[in-house]
Amino acid sequence: MATVEFILNGVPTRCETAPDTSILTLLRDTLGYKGTKEGCASGDCGACTVAIRDTPQAAFATLNACITPAHQLQGRHLVTVEGLESEQDLHPAQQAMIECHGSQCGFCTPGIVMSLFTLHREASRGAPFTSETLEEALGGNLCRCTGYR
Ligand code: FES
Ligand code: FES
């Protein structure tokens, strides 16, 4: 076991983790953050998508929590779907999913929301926001229910 220290949804977090523990297992089984889902468990479906950055100033990137070792969190900032909602408001990505009826069974939804969150953050920092960047951002998120519209 090794100690990993990181920022989880804005909160300094410290835990013990085995070398073969994934971020997804750490979140769900150790820390009780069940919003991040396990679909394929092999990096293909995007249900486990979370957002990560190295410093508070850095851009967020998405990663598949099911295939990323938890020790890679050391010193980094992790955001899960639980970290998006404030007391008053949903994140615009969550609100848009509701208003556009973007979810059916909902299993893929947290991962899609996290990809949209990352894109939204980058767009608010001046990155291009086009149908192409949207499609690219969601390219790793599979959905068995909807037509992606
Ligand atoms: S559960 Fe991680 S990519 Fe499918
Ligand atoms: S809403 Fe069911 S898998 Fe996407």
PDB file of C-alpha atoms and ligand atoms in Angstrom:
ATOM      1  CA  MET A   1       0.000   0.000   0.000  1.00  0.00           C
ATOM      2  CA  ALA A   2       1.114   3.540  -0.690  1.00  0.00           C
ATOM      3  CA  THR A   3      -0.228   6.906   0.330  1.00  0.00           C
ATOM      4  CA  VAL A   4      -1.703   9.127  -2.345  1.00  0.00           C
ATOM      5  CA  GLU A   5      -2.559  12.771  -1.711  1.00  0.00           C
ATOM      6  CA  PHE A   6      -4.633  14.779  -4.141  1.00  0.00           C
ATOM      7  CA  ILE A   7      -7.484  17.299  -4.418  1.00  0.00           C
ATOM      8  CA  LEU A   8     -10.875  15.665  -4.930  1.00  0.00           C
ATOM      9  CA  ASN A   9     -13.647  18.062  -5.947  1.00  0.00           C
ATOM     10  CA  GLY A  10     -11.767  20.867  -4.206  1.00  0.00           C
ATOM     11  CA  VAL A  11     -11.099  18.936  -1.000  1.00  0.00           C
ATOM     12  CA  PRO A  12      -7.607  17.773   0.006  1.00  0.00           C
ATOM     13  CA  THR A  13      -7.781  13.990   0.159  1.00  0.00           C
ATOM     14  CA  ARG A  14      -5.317  11.411   1.478  1.00  0.00           C
ATOM     15  CA  CYS A  15      -5.720   7.665   1.248  1.00  0.00           C
ATOM     16  CA  GLU A  16      -3.871   4.393   1.113  1.00  0.00           C
ATOM     17  CA  THR A  17      -3.975   2.515  -2.149  1.00  0.00           C
ATOM     18  CA  ALA A  18      -2.514  -0.671  -3.614  1.00  0.00           C
ATOM     19  CA  PRO A  19      -0.411  -0.421  -6.794  1.00  0.00           C
ATOM     20  CA  ASP A  20      -3.074  -2.198  -8.852  1.00  0.00           C
ATOM     21  CA  THR A  21      -6.004  -0.091  -7.649  1.00  0.00           C
ATOM     22  CA  SER A  22      -7.641   2.034 -10.333  1.00  0.00           C
ATOM     23  CA  ILE A  23      -9.000   5.528  -9.790  1.00  0.00           C
ATOM     24  CA  LEU A  24     -12.483   4.088 -10.377  1.00  0.00           C
ATOM     25  CA  THR A  25     -12.073   1.488  -7.619  1.00  0.00           C
ATOM     26  CA  LEU A  26     -10.639   4.087  -5.278  1.00  0.00           C
ATOM     27  CA  LEU A  27     -13.558   6.427  -5.937  1.00  0.00           C
ATOM     28  CA  ARG A  28     -16.348   3.889  -5.698  1.00  0.00           C
ATOM     29  CA  ASP A  29     -15.109   1.318  -3.186  1.00  0.00           C
ATOM     30  CA  THR A  30     -12.844   3.311  -0.878  1.00  0.00           C
ATOM     31  CA  LEU A  31     -14.195   6.850  -0.994  1.00  0.00           C
ATOM     32  CA  GLY A  32     -17.876   6.107  -1.699  1.00  0.00           C
ATOM     33  CA  TYR A  33     -18.152   8.303  -4.769  1.00  0.00           C
ATOM     34  CA  LYS A  34     -20.565   6.194  -6.801  1.00  0.00           C
ATOM     35  CA  GLY A  35     -21.427   8.792  -9.448  1.00  0.00           C
ATOM     36  CA  THR A  36     -18.602   7.611 -11.678  1.00  0.00           C
ATOM     37  CA  LYS A  37     -19.809   4.441 -13.389  1.00  0.00           C
ATOM     38  CA  GLU A  38     -18.126   1.244 -14.522  1.00  0.00           C
ATOM     39  CA  GLY A  39     -19.212   0.032 -17.929  1.00  0.00           C
ATOM     40  CA  CYS A  40     -16.613  -1.896 -19.884  1.00  0.00           C
ATOM     41  CA  ALA A  41     -13.782  -1.615 -17.309  1.00  0.00           C
ATOM     42  CA  SER A  42     -11.330  -1.606 -20.193  1.00  0.00           C
ATOM     43  CA  GLY A  43     -11.115   1.993 -21.372  1.00  0.00           C
ATOM     44  CA  ASP A  44     -13.587   1.742 -24.235  1.00  0.00           C
ATOM     45  CA  CYS A  45     -16.969   3.129 -23.188  1.00  0.00           C
ATOM     46  CA  GLY A  46     -16.300   6.358 -21.266  1.00  0.00           C
ATOM     47  CA  ALA A  47     -18.801   5.653 -18.467  1.00  0.00           C
ATOM     48  CA  CYS A  48     -15.979   6.210 -15.956  1.00  0.00           C
ATOM     49  CA  THR A  49     -14.806   9.552 -17.377  1.00  0.00           C
ATOM     50  CA  VAL A  50     -13.422  12.029 -14.838  1.00  0.00           C
ATOM     51  CA  ALA A  51     -11.555  15.322 -15.235  1.00  0.00           C
ATOM     52  CA  ILE A  52      -8.035  15.954 -13.993  1.00  0.00           C
ATOM     53  CA  ARG A  53      -5.463  18.719 -14.008  1.00  0.00           C
ATOM     54  CA  ASP A  54      -2.006  19.155 -12.553  1.00  0.00           C
ATOM     55  CA  THR A  55      -2.445  22.613 -11.002  1.00  0.00           C
ATOM     56  CA  PRO A  56      -5.342  25.020 -10.356  1.00  0.00           C
ATOM     57  CA  GLN A  57      -4.226  27.047 -13.393  1.00  0.00           C
ATOM     58  CA  ALA A  58      -3.887  24.132 -15.795  1.00  0.00           C
ATOM     59  CA  ALA A  59      -6.495  22.961 -18.257  1.00  0.00           C
ATOM     60  CA  PHE A  60      -8.613  19.963 -17.359  1.00  0.00           C
ATOM     61  CA  ALA A  61      -8.245  16.765 -19.339  1.00  0.00           C
ATOM     62  CA  THR A  62     -10.543  13.785 -19.254  1.00  0.00           C
ATOM     63  CA  LEU A  63      -9.364  10.291 -18.454  1.00  0.00           C
ATOM     64  CA  ASN A  64     -10.861   6.858 -18.063  1.00  0.00           C
ATOM     65  CA  ALA A  65     -10.807   6.137 -14.348  1.00  0.00           C
ATOM     66  CA  CYS A  66     -11.160   2.377 -14.883  1.00  0.00           C
ATOM     67  CA  ILE A  67      -7.733   1.964 -16.473  1.00  0.00           C
ATOM     68  CA  THR A  68      -5.764   4.692 -14.695  1.00  0.00           C
ATOM     69  CA  PRO A  69      -3.860   3.664 -11.548  1.00  0.00           C
ATOM     70  CA  ALA A  70      -4.884   5.591  -8.453  1.00  0.00           C
ATOM     71  CA  HIS A  71      -1.278   6.462  -7.611  1.00  0.00           C
ATOM     72  CA  GLN A  72      -1.256   8.742 -10.670  1.00  0.00           C
ATOM     73  CA  LEU A  73      -3.500  11.094  -8.687  1.00  0.00           C
ATOM     74  CA  GLN A  74      -0.576  12.137  -6.509  1.00  0.00           C
ATOM     75  CA  GLY A  75      -0.491  15.948  -6.294  1.00  0.00           C
ATOM     76  CA  ARG A  76      -3.191  16.430  -8.915  1.00  0.00           C
ATOM     77  CA  HIS A  77      -6.721  17.860  -8.971  1.00  0.00           C
ATOM     78  CA  LEU A  78      -9.544  15.444  -9.723  1.00  0.00           C
ATOM     79  CA  VAL A  79     -13.139  16.391 -10.469  1.00  0.00           C
ATOM     80  CA  THR A  80     -15.927  13.833 -10.539  1.00  0.00           C
ATOM     81  CA  VAL A  81     -19.574  14.330 -11.410  1.00  0.00           C
ATOM     82  CA  GLU A  82     -20.294  14.905  -7.704  1.00  0.00           C
ATOM     83  CA  GLY A  83     -18.077  17.980  -7.848  1.00  0.00           C
ATOM     84  CA  LEU A  84     -20.071  19.840 -10.493  1.00  0.00           C
ATOM     85  CA  GLU A  85     -23.243  20.757  -8.668  1.00  0.00           C
ATOM     86  CA  SER A  86     -23.251  23.811  -6.412  1.00  0.00           C
ATOM     87  CA  GLU A  87     -25.875  24.336  -3.714  1.00  0.00           C
ATOM     88  CA  GLN A  88     -27.951  26.540  -6.006  1.00  0.00           C
ATOM     89  CA  ASP A  89     -27.241  25.300  -9.500  1.00  0.00           C
ATOM     90  CA  LEU A  90     -26.430  22.418 -11.708  1.00  0.00           C
ATOM     91  CA  HIS A  91     -23.413  22.812 -13.983  1.00  0.00           C
ATOM     92  CA  PRO A  92     -24.415  24.045 -17.481  1.00  0.00           C
ATOM     93  CA  ALA A  93     -23.475  20.614 -18.847  1.00  0.00           C
ATOM     94  CA  GLN A  94     -25.892  18.951 -16.437  1.00  0.00           C
ATOM     95  CA  GLN A  95     -28.614  21.527 -17.105  1.00  0.00           C
ATOM     96  CA  ALA A  96     -28.245  21.080 -20.857  1.00  0.00           C
ATOM     97  CA  MET A  97     -28.559  17.318 -20.526  1.00  0.00           C
ATOM     98  CA  ILE A  98     -31.885  17.826 -18.723  1.00  0.00           C
ATOM     99  CA  GLU A  99     -33.240  20.477 -21.067  1.00  0.00           C
ATOM    100  CA  CYS A 100     -32.271  18.525 -24.197  1.00  0.00           C
ATOM    101  CA  HIS A 101     -33.518  15.169 -22.835  1.00  0.00           C
ATOM    102  CA  GLY A 102     -29.987  13.847 -23.294  1.00  0.00           C
ATOM    103  CA  SER A 103     -30.272  10.888 -20.959  1.00  0.00           C
ATOM    104  CA  GLN A 104     -32.313   7.698 -20.969  1.00  0.00           C
ATOM    105  CA  CYS A 105     -31.079   4.933 -18.652  1.00  0.00           C
ATOM    106  CA  GLY A 106     -28.448   7.370 -17.423  1.00  0.00           C
ATOM    107  CA  PHE A 107     -25.578   4.931 -17.144  1.00  0.00           C
ATOM    108  CA  CYS A 108     -23.369   6.808 -19.581  1.00  0.00           C
ATOM    109  CA  THR A 109     -24.548  10.221 -18.418  1.00  0.00           C
ATOM    110  CA  PRO A 110     -21.944  11.025 -15.723  1.00  0.00           C
ATOM    111  CA  GLY A 111     -19.163  10.303 -18.206  1.00  0.00           C
ATOM    112  CA  ILE A 112     -20.772  12.397 -20.917  1.00  0.00           C
ATOM    113  CA  VAL A 113     -21.316  15.242 -18.452  1.00  0.00           C
ATOM    114  CA  MET A 114     -17.646  15.128 -17.443  1.00  0.00           C
ATOM    115  CA  SER A 115     -16.535  15.299 -21.076  1.00  0.00           C
ATOM    116  CA  LEU A 116     -18.881  18.258 -21.604  1.00  0.00           C
ATOM    117  CA  PHE A 117     -17.603  19.885 -18.401  1.00  0.00           C
ATOM    118  CA  THR A 118     -14.033  19.708 -19.682  1.00  0.00           C
ATOM    119  CA  LEU A 119     -15.032  21.118 -23.063  1.00  0.00           C
ATOM    120  CA  HIS A 120     -17.048  23.877 -21.380  1.00  0.00           C
ATOM    121  CA  ARG A 121     -14.062  24.836 -19.202  1.00  0.00           C
ATOM    122  CA  GLU A 122     -11.770  25.011 -22.186  1.00  0.00           C
ATOM    123  CA  ALA A 123     -14.289  27.001 -24.220  1.00  0.00           C
ATOM    124  CA  SER A 124     -14.623  29.483 -21.353  1.00  0.00           C
ATOM    125  CA  ARG A 125     -10.813  29.864 -21.500  1.00  0.00           C
ATOM    126  CA  GLY A 126     -11.022  30.753 -25.172  1.00  0.00           C
ATOM    127  CA  ALA A 127     -10.677  27.363 -26.861  1.00  0.00           C
ATOM    128  CA  PRO A 128     -12.766  26.852 -30.006  1.00  0.00           C
ATOM    129  CA  PHE A 129     -16.264  25.500 -29.507  1.00  0.00           C
ATOM    130  CA  THR A 130     -17.619  23.983 -32.686  1.00  0.00           C
ATOM    131  CA  SER A 131     -19.569  20.921 -33.687  1.00  0.00           C
ATOM    132  CA  GLU A 132     -16.190  19.331 -34.472  1.00  0.00           C
ATOM    133  CA  THR A 133     -14.730  20.005 -31.011  1.00  0.00           C
ATOM    134  CA  LEU A 134     -17.986  18.810 -29.462  1.00  0.00           C
ATOM    135  CA  GLU A 135     -17.873  15.602 -31.443  1.00  0.00           C
ATOM    136  CA  GLU A 136     -14.216  15.120 -30.554  1.00  0.00           C
ATOM    137  CA  ALA A 137     -14.893  15.720 -26.848  1.00  0.00           C
ATOM    138  CA  LEU A 138     -17.649  13.098 -26.840  1.00  0.00           C
ATOM    139  CA  GLY A 139     -15.869  10.626 -29.096  1.00  0.00           C
ATOM    140  CA  GLY A 140     -14.914   8.395 -26.171  1.00  0.00           C
ATOM    141  CA  ASN A 141     -18.376   8.274 -24.613  1.00  0.00           C
ATOM    142  CA  LEU A 142     -20.592   5.482 -25.822  1.00  0.00           C
ATOM    143  CA  CYS A 143     -24.326   5.413 -25.195  1.00  0.00           C
ATOM    144  CA  ARG A 144     -26.477   2.372 -25.823  1.00  0.00           C
ATOM    145  CA  CYS A 145     -29.804   4.175 -25.423  1.00  0.00           C
ATOM    146  CA  THR A 146     -29.810   7.462 -27.258  1.00  0.00           C
ATOM    147  CA  GLY A 147     -29.048   8.692 -30.730  1.00  0.00           C
ATOM    148  CA  TYR A 148     -26.451  11.202 -29.437  1.00  0.00           C
ATOM    149  CA  ARG A 149     -28.567  14.086 -30.666  1.00  0.00           C
TER     150      ARG A 149
HETATM  151  S1  FES B   1     -15.714   1.730 -17.679  1.00  0.00           S
HETATM  152 FE1  FES B   1     -13.975   2.903 -18.098  1.00  0.00          FE
HETATM  153  S2  FES B   1     -13.993   3.202 -20.240  1.00  0.00           S
HETATM  154 FE2  FES B   1     -15.655   1.853 -19.872  1.00  0.00          FE
HETATM  155  S1  FES B   2     -28.535   6.826 -21.608  1.00  0.00           S
HETATM  156 FE1  FES B   2     -28.383   4.675 -21.430  1.00  0.00          FE
HETATM  157  S2  FES B   2     -26.374   4.216 -22.060  1.00  0.00           S
HETATM  158 FE2  FES B   2     -26.601   6.310 -22.442  1.00  0.00          FE
END
